[in-house]
XYZ file of C-alpha atoms in Angstrom:
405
model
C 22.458 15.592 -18.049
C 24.550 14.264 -20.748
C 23.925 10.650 -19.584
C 20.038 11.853 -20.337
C 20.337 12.501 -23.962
C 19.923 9.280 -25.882
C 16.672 8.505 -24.625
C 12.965 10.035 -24.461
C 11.785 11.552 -21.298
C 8.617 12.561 -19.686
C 9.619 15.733 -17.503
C 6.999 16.795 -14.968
C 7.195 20.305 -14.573
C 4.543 22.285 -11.821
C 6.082 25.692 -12.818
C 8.096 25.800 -9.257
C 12.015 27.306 -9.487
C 13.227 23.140 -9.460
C 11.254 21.700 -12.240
C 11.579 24.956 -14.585
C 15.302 24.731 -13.905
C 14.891 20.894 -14.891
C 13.567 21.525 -17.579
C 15.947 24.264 -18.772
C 18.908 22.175 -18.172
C 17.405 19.402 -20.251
C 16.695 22.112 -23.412
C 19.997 23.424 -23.313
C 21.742 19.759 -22.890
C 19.344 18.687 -26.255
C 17.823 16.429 -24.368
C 14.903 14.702 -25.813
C 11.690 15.803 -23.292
C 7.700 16.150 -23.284
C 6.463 18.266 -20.465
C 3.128 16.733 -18.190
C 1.845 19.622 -15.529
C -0.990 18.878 -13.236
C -3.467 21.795 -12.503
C -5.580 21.292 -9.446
C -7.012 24.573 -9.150
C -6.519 24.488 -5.502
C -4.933 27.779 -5.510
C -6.003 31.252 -7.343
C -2.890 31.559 -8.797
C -3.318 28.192 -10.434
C -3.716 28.894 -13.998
C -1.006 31.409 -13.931
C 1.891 28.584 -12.807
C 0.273 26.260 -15.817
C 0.602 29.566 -18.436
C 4.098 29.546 -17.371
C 5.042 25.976 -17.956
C 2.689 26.098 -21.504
C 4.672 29.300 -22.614
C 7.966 27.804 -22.063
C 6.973 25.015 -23.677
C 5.549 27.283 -27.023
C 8.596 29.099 -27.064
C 11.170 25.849 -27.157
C 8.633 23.741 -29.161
C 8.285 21.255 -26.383
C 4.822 18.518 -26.363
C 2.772 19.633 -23.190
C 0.491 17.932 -21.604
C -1.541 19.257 -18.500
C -4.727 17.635 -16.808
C -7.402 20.059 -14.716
C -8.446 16.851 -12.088
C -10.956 17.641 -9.644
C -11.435 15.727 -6.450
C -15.107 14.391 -5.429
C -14.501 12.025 -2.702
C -13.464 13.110 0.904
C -10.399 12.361 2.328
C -6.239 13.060 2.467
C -5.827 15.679 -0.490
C -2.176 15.397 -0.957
C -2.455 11.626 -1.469
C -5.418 12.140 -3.932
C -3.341 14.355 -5.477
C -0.109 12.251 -5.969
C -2.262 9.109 -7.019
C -3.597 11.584 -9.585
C -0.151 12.927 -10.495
C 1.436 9.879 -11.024
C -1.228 7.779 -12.690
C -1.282 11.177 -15.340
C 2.552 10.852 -15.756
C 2.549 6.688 -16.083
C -0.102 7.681 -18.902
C 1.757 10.355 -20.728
C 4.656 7.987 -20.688
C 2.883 4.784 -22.285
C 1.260 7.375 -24.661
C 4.462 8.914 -26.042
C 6.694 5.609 -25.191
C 9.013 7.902 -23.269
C 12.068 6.244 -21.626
C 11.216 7.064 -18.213
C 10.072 10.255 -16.233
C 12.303 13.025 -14.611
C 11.473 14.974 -11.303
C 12.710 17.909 -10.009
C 13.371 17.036 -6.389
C 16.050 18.254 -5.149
C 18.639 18.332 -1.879
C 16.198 20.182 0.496
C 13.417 17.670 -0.752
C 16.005 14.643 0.253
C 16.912 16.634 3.822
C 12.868 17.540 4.084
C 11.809 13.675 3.467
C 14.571 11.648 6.175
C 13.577 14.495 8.681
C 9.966 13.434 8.188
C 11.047 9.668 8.448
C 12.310 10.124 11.697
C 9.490 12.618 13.371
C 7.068 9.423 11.924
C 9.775 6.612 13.387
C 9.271 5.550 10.045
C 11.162 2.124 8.347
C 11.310 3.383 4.750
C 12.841 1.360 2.171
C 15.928 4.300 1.534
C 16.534 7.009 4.083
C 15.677 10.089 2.321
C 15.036 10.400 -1.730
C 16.440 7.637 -4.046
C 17.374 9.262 -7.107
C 16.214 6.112 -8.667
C 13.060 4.492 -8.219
C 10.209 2.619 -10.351
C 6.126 3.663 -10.605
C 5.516 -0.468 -12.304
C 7.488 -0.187 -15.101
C 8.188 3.682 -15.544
C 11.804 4.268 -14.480
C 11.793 7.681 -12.441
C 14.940 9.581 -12.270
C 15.599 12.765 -10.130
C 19.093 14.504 -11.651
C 18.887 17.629 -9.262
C 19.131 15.563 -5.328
C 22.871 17.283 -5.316
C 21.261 20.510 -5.706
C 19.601 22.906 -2.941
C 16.374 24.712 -3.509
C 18.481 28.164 -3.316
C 20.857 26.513 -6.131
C 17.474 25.723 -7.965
C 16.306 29.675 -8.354
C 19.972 30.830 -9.093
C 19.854 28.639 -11.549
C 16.878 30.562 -12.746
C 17.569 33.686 -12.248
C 21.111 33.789 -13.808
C 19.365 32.057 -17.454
C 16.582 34.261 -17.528
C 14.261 30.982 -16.800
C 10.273 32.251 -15.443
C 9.349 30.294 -12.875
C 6.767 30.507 -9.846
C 6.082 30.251 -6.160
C 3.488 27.883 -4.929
C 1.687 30.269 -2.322
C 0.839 27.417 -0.237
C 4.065 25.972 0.154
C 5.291 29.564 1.987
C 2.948 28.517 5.179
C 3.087 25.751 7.889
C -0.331 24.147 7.537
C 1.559 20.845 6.454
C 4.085 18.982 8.677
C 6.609 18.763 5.284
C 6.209 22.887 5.335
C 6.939 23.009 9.042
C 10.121 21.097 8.602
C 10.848 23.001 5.385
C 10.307 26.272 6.901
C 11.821 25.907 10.756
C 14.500 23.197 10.133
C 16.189 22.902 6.207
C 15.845 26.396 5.605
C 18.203 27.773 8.223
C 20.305 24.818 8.054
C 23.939 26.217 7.747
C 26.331 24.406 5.256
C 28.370 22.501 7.759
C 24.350 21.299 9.218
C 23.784 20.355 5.969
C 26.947 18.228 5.259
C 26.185 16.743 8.667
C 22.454 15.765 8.089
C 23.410 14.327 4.375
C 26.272 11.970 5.618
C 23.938 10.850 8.212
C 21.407 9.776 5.585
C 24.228 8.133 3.527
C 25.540 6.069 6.434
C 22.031 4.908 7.253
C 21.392 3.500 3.930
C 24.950 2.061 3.402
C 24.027 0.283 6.974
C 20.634 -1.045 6.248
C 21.689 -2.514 2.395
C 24.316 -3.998 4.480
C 21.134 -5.568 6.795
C 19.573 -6.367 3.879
C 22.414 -8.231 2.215
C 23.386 -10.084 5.361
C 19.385 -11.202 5.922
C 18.512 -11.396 2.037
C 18.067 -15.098 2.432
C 15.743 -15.139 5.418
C 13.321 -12.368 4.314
C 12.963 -13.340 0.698
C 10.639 -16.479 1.065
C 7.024 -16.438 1.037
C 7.732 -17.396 4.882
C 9.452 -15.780 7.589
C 11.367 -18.302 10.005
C 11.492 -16.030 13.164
C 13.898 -18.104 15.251
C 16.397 -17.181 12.468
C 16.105 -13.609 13.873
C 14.896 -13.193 17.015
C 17.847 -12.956 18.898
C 19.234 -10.526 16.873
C 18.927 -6.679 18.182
C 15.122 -5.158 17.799
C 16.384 -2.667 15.259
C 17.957 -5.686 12.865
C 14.264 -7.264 13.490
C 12.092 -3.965 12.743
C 13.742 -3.610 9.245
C 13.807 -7.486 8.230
C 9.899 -7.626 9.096
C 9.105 -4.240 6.912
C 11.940 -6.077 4.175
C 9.630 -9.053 4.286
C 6.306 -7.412 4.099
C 7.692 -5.384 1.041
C 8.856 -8.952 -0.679
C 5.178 -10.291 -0.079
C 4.218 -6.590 -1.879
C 2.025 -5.720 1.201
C 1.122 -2.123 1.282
C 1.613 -2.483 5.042
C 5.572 -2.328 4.149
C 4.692 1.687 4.165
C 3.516 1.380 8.004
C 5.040 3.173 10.590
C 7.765 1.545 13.135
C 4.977 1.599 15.971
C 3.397 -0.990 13.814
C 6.209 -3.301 13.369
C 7.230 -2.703 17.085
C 4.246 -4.185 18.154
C 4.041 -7.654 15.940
C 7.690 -7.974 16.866
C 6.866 -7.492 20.414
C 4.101 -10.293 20.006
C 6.023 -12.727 18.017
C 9.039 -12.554 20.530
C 6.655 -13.467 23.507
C 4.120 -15.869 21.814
C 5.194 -18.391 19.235
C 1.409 -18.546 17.860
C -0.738 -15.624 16.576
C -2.802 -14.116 13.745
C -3.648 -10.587 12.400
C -6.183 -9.379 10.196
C -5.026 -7.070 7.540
C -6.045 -4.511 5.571
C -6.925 -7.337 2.503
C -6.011 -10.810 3.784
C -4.517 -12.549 7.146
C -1.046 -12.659 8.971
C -0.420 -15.974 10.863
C 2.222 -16.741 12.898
C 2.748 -20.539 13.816
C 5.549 -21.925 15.610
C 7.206 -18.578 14.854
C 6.571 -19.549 11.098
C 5.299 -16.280 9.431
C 3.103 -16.217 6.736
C 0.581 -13.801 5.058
C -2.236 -15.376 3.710
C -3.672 -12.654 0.231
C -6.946 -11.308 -0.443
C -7.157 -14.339 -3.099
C -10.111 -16.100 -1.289
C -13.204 -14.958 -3.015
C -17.144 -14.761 -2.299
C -18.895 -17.796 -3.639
C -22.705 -18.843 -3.696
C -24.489 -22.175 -4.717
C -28.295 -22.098 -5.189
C -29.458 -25.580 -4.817
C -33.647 -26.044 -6.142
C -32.632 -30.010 -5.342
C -30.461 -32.180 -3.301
C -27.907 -34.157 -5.145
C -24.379 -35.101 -4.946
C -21.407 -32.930 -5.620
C -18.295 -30.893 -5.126
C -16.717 -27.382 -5.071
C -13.698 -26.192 -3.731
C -15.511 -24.898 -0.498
C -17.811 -27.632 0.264
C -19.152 -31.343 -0.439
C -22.925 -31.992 -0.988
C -24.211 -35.476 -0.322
C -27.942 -36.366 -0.157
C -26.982 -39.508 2.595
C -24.775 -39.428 4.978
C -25.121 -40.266 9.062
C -26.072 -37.344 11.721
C -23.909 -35.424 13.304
C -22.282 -31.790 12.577
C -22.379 -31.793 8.949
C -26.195 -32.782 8.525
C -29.650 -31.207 8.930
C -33.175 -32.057 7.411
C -34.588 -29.571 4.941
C -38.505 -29.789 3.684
C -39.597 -28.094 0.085
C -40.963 -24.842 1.740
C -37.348 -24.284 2.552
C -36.170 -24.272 -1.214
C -33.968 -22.639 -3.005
C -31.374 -23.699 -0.676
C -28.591 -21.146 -1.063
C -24.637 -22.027 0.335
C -22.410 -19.427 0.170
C -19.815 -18.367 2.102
C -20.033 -16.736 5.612
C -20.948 -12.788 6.372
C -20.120 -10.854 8.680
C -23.613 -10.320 11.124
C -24.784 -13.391 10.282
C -26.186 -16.149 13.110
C -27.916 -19.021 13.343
C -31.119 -19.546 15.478
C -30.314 -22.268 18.684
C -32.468 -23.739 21.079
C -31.857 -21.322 23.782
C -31.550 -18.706 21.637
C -29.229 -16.742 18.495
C -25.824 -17.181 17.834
C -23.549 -14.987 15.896
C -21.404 -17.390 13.489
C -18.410 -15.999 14.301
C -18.763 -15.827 18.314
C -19.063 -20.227 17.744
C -15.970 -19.794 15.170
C -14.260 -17.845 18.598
C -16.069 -20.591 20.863
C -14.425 -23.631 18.884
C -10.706 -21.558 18.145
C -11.554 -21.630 14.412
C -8.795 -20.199 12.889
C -9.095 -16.743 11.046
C -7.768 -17.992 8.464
C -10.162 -21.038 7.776
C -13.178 -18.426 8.697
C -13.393 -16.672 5.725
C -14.240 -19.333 3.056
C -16.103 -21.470 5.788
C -19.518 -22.567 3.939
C -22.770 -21.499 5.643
C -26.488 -22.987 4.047
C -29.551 -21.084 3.977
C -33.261 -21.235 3.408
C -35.225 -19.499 0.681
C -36.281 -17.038 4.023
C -32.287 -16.569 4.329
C -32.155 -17.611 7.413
C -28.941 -19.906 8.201
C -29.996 -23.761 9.082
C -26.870 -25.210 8.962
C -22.969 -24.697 9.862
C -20.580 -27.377 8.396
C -18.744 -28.679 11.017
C -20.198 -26.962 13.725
C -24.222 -28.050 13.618
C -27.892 -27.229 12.678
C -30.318 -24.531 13.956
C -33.126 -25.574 16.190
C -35.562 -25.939 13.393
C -34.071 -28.234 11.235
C -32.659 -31.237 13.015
C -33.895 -34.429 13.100
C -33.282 -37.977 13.120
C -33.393 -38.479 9.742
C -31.492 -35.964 8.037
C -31.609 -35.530 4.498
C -28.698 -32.674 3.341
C -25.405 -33.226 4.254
C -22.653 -30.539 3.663
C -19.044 -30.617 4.431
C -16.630 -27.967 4.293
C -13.744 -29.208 1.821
């Protein structure tokens, strides 16, 4: 705690027996603190944990902060709620230009989380709880990981410190409780010594992974001949390492998911994936992930004349072919924009879908999202760049040409 002391802290505090005795340790050790405490009214007993944390902080002259969010969307509660928690605590800790933010986890929360790694064969970025971490710029600290739960409410108890029990933490509704309540809880001390230097030699292994393959994973590219004779475990964590350098939320996936694109990448040197927000391509075993940076664009054209974009060329001569069709004034205001998903184009012997003739001529996914597509003032797509014209509008004397840049 004494290392604590010279700087400004934001200390969030629920009311539970771990962040009261947080917070108690940091009054007695003079610490410099301001309390944040999130009440979702999710439980009856709600108000009473945030008039414990709020009378504490009255009696030892502490800044409190609390927020009463409510949730209107559907969806995973306990991610709403952290996203809630934490964008609350990043706030307080602008607001009062604290020095970081302190968290009462402790040594049953660090047992609790690598159990839950490995029921989810997950590849986290630290086995267990780091006691350091970063939410952007807010430095997070967690003083109590040597600490058990049990040690937590001693704590408590012996210095008179109030504290509450979160009601819905005692059942196993949650996967976290289950492991809580039927594994870490009757964990004997020699189990627990076991289970903690199995989490240390993990990590010490896998920064020793990451050391040894820092200089293939941290490009923008991924060389996959470098590793892919290396064992599938050394593999797993160097793809997660790499989608975490590129900042892809996918680095949070489970091991299932990097099982799989190692699996494909091993046994075909080509191949792409769509992702969540932009594309993963895989060429001569040459990773790359291409962003969500490509953006929706639209041209409205009340005349034909010359000129560029980034997407696409206009020219008002040109010779037939792919890149030309013949448009009359009933089908102004020409519109070119980028293609949508549903849309086709009307053929001779009937519709097409767009991207079915992007699958017929192995467009690549990539190149498909920016391709240009032209339209009539009825929105109905006359011409493809690159591909061709509907039925209706070619001719042998075209008169708009358009070519995808």
């Amino acid at each position: 705690m004494n290392k604590l002391n010279s700087k400004k802290w934001i200390v969030a505090v629920s009311g539970g027996p771990d962040s009261m005795a947080l917070l108690d340790m940091c009054v007695k050790n003079k610490v410099n603190v301001v309390v944040a405490h999130v009440n979702y009214h999710k439980r009856d007993t709600a108000d009473r944990d945030e008039s414990c944390v709020r009378n504490y902080c009255e009696m030892h002259s502490i800044p409190f902060h609390v927020i009463h969010p409510k949730k209107t969307t559907t969806g995973n509660f306990q991610a709403w709620a952290r996203d809630v928690r934490y964008d609350f605590f990043v706030q307080c800790y602008l607001n009062e230009k604290a020095d970081g933010l302190l968290v009462g986890h402790h040594q049953d929360d660090l047992i609790e989380t690598y159990l839950f790694q490995k029921k989810r064969n997950s590849i986290p970025s630290i086995y267990g709880i780091a006691e350091k971490t970063k939410q952007g710029k807010m430095l997070i600290q967690r003083p109590l990981l040597k600490m058990s739960k049990r040690d937590c409410m001693d704590y408590c108890i012996e210095n008179h410190v109030p504290y509450q029990i979160d009601e819905s933490n005692l059942g196993n509704d949650y996967t976290r409780n289950k492991i809580r309540h039927n594994i870490v809880e009757k964990m004997s001390q020699e189990e627990r010594k076991a289970i903690l230097k199995e989490i240390k030699e993990k990590n010490i292994e896998k920064k020793k992974i990451e050391k040894k393959y820092s200089p293939i994973i941290k490009g923008k590219q991924l060389n996959y001949t470098l590793i892919e004779h290396e064992p599938k475990e050394i593999r797993l964590v160097c793809l997660r390492l790499w989608f975490k350098q590129q900042k892809r939320q996918e680095a949070n996936n489970t091991k299932s998911f990097f099982e799989q694109l190692d699996h494909v990448l091993i046994s075909r040197p080509n191949y792409e994936l769509e992702l969540n927000e932009g594309l993963f391509t895989c060429s001569n075993r040459i990773c790359e992930i291409m962003g969500n940076e490509d953006k929706s664009y639209k041209v409205v054209l009340q005349s034909i004349h010359d000129f560029k974009t980034p997407h696409f060329i206009v020219k008002a001569k040109g010779l037939m072919g792919v890149n030309a069709c013949t448009v009359k004034e009933s089908d102004f205001p020409i519109t070119i924009r980028n293609v949508r998903q549903g849309d086709f184009i009307q053929l001779r012997f009937g519709t097409k879908k767009i991207n079915r003739w992007f699958i017929d001529r192995k467009i690549p996914l990539k190149d498909r999202k920016n391709w240009p597509v032209v339209l009539n003032c009825n929105d109905e797509v006359i011409l493809v760049p690159g591909i061709g014209c509907n039925v209706e509008h070619y001719s042998i004397k075209p008169n708009l040409f358009v070519l995808k840049y």
